[in-house]
Coordinates of C-alpha atoms in Angstrom, one line a residue:
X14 CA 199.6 -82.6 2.3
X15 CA 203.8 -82.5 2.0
X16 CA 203.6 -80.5 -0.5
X17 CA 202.4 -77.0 -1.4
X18 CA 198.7 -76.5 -2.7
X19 CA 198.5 -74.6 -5.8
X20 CA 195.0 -71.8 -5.1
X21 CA 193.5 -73.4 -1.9
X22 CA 190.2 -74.2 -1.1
X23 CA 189.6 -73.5 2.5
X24 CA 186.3 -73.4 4.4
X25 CA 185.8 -71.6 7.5
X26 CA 182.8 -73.0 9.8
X27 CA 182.1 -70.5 12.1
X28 CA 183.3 -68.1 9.5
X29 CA 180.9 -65.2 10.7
X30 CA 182.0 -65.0 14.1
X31 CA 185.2 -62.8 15.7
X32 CA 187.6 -65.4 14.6
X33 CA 186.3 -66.3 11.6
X34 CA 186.1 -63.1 10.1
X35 CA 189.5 -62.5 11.8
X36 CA 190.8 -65.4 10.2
X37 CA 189.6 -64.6 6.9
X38 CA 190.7 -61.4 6.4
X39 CA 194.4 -62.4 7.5
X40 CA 194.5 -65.1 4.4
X41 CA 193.0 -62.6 2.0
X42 CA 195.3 -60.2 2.6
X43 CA 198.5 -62.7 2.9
X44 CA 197.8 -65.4 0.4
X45 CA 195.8 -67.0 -2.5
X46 CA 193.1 -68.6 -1.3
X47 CA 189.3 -69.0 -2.3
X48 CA 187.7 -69.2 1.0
X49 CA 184.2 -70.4 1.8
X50 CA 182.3 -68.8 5.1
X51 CA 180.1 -71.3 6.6
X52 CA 177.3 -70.6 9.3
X53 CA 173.9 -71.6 10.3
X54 CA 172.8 -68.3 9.6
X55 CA 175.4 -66.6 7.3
X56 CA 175.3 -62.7 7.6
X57 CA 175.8 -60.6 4.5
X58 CA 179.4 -60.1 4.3
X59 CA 181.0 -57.2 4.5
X60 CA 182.2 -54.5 2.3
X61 CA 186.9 -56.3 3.0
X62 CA 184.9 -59.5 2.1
X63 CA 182.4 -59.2 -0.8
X64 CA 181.0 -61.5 -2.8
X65 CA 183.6 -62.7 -5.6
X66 CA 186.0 -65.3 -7.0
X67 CA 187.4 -66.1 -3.5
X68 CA 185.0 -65.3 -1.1
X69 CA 181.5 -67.1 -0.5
X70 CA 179.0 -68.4 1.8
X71 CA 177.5 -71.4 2.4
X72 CA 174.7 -71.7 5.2
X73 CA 175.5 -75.3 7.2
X74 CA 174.4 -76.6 10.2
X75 CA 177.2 -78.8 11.5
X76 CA 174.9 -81.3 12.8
X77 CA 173.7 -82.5 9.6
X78 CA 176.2 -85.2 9.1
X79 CA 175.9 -85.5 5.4
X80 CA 176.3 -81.1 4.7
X81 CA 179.2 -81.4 6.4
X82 CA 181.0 -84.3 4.5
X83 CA 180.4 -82.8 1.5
X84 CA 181.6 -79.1 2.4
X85 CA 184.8 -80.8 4.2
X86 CA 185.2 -83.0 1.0
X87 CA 185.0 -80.3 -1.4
X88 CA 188.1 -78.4 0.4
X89 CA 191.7 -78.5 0.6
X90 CA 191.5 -77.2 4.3
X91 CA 189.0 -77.2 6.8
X92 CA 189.5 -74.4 10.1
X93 CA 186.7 -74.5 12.7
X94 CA 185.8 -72.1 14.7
X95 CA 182.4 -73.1 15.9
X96 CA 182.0 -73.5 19.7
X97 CA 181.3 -74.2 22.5
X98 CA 183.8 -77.0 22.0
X99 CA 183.1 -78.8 25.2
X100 CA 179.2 -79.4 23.2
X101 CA 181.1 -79.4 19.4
X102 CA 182.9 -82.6 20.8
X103 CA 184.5 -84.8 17.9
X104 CA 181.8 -83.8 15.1
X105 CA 184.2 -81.5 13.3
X106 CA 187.1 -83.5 13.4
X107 CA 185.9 -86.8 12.9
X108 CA 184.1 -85.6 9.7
X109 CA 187.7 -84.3 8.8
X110 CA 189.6 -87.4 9.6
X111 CA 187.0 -89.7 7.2
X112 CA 186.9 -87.6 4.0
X113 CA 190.8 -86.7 4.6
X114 CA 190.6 -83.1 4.6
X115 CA 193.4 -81.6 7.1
X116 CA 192.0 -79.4 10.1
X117 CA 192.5 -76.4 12.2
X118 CA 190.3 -76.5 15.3
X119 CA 190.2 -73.1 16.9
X120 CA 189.6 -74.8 20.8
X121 CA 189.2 -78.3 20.7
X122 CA 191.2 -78.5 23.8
X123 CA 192.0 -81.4 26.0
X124 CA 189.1 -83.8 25.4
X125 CA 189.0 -84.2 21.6
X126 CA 193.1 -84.2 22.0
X127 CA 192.6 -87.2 24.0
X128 CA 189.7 -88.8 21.8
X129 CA 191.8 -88.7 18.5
X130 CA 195.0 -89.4 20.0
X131 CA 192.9 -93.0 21.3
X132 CA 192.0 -94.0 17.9
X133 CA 195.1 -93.2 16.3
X134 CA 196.2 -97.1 16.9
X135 CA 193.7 -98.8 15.3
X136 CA 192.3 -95.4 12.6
X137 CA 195.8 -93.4 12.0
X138 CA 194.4 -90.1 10.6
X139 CA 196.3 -89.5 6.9
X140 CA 196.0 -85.5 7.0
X141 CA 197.8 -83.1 9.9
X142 CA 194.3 -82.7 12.4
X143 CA 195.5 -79.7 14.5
X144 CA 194.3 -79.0 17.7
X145 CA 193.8 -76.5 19.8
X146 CA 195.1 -73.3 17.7
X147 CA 194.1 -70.1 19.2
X148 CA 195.9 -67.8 22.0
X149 CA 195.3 -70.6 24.8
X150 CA 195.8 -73.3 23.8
X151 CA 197.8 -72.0 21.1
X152 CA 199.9 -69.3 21.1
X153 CA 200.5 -70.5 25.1
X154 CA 202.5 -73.2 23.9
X155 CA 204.7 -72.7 20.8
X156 CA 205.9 -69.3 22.4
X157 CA 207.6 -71.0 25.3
X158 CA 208.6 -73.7 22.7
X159 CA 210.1 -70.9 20.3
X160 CA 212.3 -69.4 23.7
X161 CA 213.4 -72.8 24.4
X162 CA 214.7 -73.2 20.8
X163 CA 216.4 -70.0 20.7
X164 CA 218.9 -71.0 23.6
X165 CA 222.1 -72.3 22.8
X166 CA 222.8 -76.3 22.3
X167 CA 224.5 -76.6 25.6
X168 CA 221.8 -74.3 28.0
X169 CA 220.0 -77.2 29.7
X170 CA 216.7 -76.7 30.6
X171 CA 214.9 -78.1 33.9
X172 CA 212.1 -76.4 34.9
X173 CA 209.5 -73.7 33.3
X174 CA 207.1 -71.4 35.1
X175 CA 204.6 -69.6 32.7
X176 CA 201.7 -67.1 33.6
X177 CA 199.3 -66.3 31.1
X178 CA 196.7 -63.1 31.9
X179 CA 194.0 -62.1 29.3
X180 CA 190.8 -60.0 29.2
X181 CA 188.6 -59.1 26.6
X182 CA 184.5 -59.1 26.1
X183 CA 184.0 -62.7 25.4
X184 CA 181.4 -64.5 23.2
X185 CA 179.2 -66.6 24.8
X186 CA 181.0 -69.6 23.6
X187 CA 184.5 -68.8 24.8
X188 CA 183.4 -67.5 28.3
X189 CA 181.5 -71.2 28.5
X190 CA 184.8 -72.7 27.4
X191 CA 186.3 -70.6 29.8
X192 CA 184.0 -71.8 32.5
X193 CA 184.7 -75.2 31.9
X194 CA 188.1 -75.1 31.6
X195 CA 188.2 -74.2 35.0
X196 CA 188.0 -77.9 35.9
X197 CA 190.2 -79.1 33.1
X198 CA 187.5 -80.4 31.0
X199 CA 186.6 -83.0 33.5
X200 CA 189.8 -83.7 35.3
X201 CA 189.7 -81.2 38.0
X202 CA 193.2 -81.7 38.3
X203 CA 193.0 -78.6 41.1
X204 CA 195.7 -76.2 41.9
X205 CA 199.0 -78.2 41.2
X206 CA 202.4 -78.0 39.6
X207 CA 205.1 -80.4 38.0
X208 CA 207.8 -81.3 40.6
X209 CA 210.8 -84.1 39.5
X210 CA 208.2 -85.1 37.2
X211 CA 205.0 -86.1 39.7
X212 CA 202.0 -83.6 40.0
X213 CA 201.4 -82.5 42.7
X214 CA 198.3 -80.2 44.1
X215 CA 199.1 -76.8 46.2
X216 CA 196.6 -75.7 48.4
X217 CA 194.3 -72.6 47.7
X218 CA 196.4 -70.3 49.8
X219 CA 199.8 -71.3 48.4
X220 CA 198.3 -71.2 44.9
X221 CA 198.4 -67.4 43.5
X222 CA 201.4 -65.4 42.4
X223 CA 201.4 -62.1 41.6
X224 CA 203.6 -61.1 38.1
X225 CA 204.2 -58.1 36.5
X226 CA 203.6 -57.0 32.8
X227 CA 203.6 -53.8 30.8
X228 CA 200.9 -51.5 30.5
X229 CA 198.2 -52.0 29.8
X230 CA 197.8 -54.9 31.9
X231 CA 200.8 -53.8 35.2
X232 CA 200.1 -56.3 37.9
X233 CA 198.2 -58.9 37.9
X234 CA 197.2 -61.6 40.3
X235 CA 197.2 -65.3 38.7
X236 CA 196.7 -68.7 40.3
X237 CA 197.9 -72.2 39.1
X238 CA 196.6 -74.1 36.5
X239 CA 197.0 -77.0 34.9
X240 CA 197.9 -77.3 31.0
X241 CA 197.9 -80.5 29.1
X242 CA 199.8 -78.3 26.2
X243 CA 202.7 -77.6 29.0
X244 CA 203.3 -80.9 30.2
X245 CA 203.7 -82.8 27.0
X246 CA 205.9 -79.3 25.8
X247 CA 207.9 -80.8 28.9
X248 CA 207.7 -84.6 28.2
X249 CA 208.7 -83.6 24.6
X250 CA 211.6 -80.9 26.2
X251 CA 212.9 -83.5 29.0
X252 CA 211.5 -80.8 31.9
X253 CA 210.6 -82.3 34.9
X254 CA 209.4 -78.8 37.0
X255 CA 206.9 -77.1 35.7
X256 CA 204.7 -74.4 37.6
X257 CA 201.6 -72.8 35.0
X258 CA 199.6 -70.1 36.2
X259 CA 196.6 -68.3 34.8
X260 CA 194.1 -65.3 35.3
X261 CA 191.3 -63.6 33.9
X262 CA 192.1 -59.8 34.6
X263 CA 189.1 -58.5 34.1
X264 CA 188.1 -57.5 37.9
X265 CA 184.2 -58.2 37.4
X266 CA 185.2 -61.3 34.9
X267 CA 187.6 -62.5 37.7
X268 CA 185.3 -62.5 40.3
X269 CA 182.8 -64.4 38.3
X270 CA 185.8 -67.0 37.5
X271 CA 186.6 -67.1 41.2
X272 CA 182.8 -68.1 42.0
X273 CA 182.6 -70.8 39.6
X274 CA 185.8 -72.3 40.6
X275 CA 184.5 -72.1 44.5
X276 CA 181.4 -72.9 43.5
X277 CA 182.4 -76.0 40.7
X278 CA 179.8 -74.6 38.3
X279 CA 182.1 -76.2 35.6
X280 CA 181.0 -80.1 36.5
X281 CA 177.6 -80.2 35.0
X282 CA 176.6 -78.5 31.3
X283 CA 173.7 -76.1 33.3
X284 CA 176.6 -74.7 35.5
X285 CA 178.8 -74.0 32.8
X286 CA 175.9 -72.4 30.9
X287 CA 175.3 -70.6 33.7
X288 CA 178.5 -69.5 34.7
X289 CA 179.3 -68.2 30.7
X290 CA 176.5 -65.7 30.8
X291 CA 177.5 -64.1 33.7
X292 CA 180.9 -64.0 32.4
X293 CA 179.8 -62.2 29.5
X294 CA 178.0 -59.9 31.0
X295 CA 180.8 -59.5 33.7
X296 CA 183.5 -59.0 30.6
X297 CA 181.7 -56.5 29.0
X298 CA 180.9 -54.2 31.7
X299 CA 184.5 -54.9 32.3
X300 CA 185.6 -53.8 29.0
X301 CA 183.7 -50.4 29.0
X302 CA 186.9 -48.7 31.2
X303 CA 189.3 -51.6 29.9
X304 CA 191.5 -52.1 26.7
X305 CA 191.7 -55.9 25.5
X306 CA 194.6 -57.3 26.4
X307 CA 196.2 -61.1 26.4
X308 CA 199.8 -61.6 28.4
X309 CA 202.3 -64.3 28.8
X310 CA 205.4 -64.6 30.4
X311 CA 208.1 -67.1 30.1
X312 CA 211.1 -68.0 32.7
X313 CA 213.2 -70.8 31.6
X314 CA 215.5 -72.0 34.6
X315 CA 218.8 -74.1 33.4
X316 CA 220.7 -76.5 34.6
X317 CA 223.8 -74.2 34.9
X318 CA 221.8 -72.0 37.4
X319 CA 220.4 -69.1 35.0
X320 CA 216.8 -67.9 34.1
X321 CA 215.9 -67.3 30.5
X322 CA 212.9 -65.3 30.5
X323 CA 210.3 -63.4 27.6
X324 CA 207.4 -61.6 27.3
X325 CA 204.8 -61.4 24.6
X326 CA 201.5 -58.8 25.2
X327 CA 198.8 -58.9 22.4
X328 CA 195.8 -56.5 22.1
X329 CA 192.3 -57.5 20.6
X330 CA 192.5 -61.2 21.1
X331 CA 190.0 -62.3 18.7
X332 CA 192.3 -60.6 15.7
X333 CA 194.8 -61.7 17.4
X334 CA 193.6 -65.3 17.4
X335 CA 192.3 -65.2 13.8
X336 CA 196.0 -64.2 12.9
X337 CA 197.3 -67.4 14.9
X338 CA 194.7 -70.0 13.1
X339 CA 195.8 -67.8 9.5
X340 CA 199.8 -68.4 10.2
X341 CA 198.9 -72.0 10.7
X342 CA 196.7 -72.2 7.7
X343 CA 199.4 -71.0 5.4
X344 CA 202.1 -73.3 7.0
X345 CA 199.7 -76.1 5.9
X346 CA 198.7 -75.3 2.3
X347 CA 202.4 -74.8 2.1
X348 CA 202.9 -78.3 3.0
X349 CA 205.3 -76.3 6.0
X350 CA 204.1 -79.2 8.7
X351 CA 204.9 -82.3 10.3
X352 CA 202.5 -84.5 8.0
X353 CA 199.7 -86.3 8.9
X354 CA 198.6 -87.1 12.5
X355 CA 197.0 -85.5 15.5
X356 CA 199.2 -82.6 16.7
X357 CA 198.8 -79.5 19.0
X358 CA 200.1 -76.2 17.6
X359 CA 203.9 -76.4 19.1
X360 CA 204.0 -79.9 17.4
X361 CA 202.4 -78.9 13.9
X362 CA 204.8 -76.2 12.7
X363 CA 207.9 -74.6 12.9
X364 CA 208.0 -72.3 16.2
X365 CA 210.2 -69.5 14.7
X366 CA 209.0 -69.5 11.4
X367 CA 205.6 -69.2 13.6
X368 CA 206.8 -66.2 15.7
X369 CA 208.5 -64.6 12.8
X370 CA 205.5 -64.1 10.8
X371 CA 203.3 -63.3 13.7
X372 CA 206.3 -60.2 14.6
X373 CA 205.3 -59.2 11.1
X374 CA 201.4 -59.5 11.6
X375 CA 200.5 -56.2 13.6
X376 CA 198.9 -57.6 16.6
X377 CA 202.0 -57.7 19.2
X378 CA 201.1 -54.7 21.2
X379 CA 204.3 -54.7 23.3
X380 CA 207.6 -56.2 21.2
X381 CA 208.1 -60.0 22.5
X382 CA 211.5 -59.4 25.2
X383 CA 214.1 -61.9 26.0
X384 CA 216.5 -61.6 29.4
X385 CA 218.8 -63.7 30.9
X386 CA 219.0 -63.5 34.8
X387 CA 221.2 -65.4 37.6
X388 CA 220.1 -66.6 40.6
X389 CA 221.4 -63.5 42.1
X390 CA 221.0 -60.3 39.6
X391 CA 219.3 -59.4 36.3
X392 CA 220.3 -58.0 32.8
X393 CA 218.6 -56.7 29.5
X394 CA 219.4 -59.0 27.0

């Protein structure tokens, strides 16, 4: 996979959904591809995506083991976007890993990270198996990467602080990995923060921090978090401070959040189950006054006593996500990636070539910014 594939075969599991259909329509329009939509119940496709030379559908059920090797085999690429991840687990990937066929995993996150990443010792994978590619994880962590690429070869870098807001109506199966992120997969890690390198937790009350963005999000309240995707972006960047906070912005969305936090509906499967219906239903009556929106901001404190800072706003995160897992796809048919292994997005591909063709994609609502501020006044870069 170094080098470029001459007409692509990619298949899309999940390909039906949002982000599939996201996904496929960004390659179609970008690149030449043959693309195979995979679903346990495919739907008839629609008018952007009928029937022909490049477009199919194949009805899979990811649990049968066998169906799956063969579809993966018969591919050059493989992107998932079937969820819940936290029940998905290693099925996907694994299949990937033993018939060699590189992957994009949509979500993933932090346990299947960790579960490939074990076996890589004894079972190094032989194609790039990427992890984690969507807005967050994703876009969350080769953004900051890409700021702290742009600054000049002698601005040294020592700590980060990062708040991501979003708000859309979400599926059932990212509002219940939603849910259990809010225990970090497991860890409950709790509110903390990176400080000279140790983590350490804040308490509930210290834990919040308001931030301002444009419209249409303004203000928004956000509380930390912790990120596997940030710390090794520091471990890999030499940071040793790091301070990551998140927030669902949706005010019916956030309260349901705020109760299964409380409430630690994300350590058992039934809570989290529980918990992601009533986030959809929260999200959507949410999103009848609301516009989807997804938010980050970036403040990069050096060692010479300046803050680098950006800002990146995004509107319809589920096209906005497909367009993420598409950039990626096309830096790895192109053989545009660091070769085989298991990688999250910031360590798979090239962060400005990344956020050049994602300024050129249609889905940045508000134009990414960049400032540079002292510690005693601010300027407009």
């Amino acid at each position: 996979m170094s080098t470029n594939i001459p007409n692509p075969k990619i298949l899309i599991l999940g390909g039906f959904g949002h982000v599939g259909m996201a996904t496929a329509q960004y390659l179609l329009s970008l690149t030449n591809v043959t693309l195979t939509l995979a679903s346990r119940h495919p739907e008839r496709l629609p008018i952007p995506l009928t029937p022909s030379a490049t477009v199919t559908s194949l009805k899979l059920d990811i649990k049968n083991t066998e169906a799956l090797q063969t579809a993966c085999r018969q591919h050059d690429l493989v992107i998932s976007c079937v969820g819940p991840s936290g029940l998905i687990g290693n099925t996907v990937a694994q299949t990937c890993k033993e018939v060699e066929t590189p992957l994009i995993d949509a979500g993933g996150y932090d346990p299947l990270l960790s579960r490939l990443e074990a076996d890589e010792t004894s079972q190094p994978t032989q194609v790039p198996l990427i992890i984690n590619v969507g807005l967050l994880p994703g876009l969350s962590g080769i953004y900051p990467q890409h700021l702290i690429k742009s600054l000049p070869g002698d601005h040294t870098v020592t700590g980060i602080d990062i708040h991501y807001v979003g708000r859309d109506t979400w599926s059932y199966n990212s509002a219940w990995d939603i849910i259990s992120s809010l225990g970090d997969f497991g860890k409950d890690h709790g509110f903390c923060y990176l400080e000279n390198n140790q983590l350490k937790r804040q308490s509930f009350f210290k834990a919040s921090k308001k931030v301002s963005f444009p419209a249409p999000i303004g203000t928004a309240s956000t509380m930390l978090i912790y990120s596997e995707e940030i710390m090794r972006l520091a471990r890999q960047n030499n940071i040793d401070n790091v301070n990551v906070y998140g927030a669902n912005i949706g005010p019916r969305a956030a309260m349901i959040c705020a109760i299964a936090k409380v409430f630690g509906l994300y350590r058992t499967e039934k809570g989290i189950a529980r918990g992601a219906r009533w986030l959809v239903k929260a999200s959507q009556k949410d999103m009848q006054k609301l516009q989807p929106a997804y938010g980050i901001r970036v403040d990069l404190h050096e060692q010479n006593g300046h803050t680098s800072s950006g800002e990146l706003l995004l509107s319809d995160t589920y096209q906005a996500t497909g367009t993420v897992i598409g950039i990626t796809a096309k830096a790895v048919i192109s053989g545009r990636h660091s070769g085989p292994g298991v990688f999250m997005l910031h360590e798979a591909i090239n962060q400005s070539d990344f956020m050049a063709e994602l300024a050129l994609s249609g889905v940045i609502a508000y134009p990414a910014t960049t400032d540079h501020q002292s510690n005693t006044q601010r300027a407009s870069a």
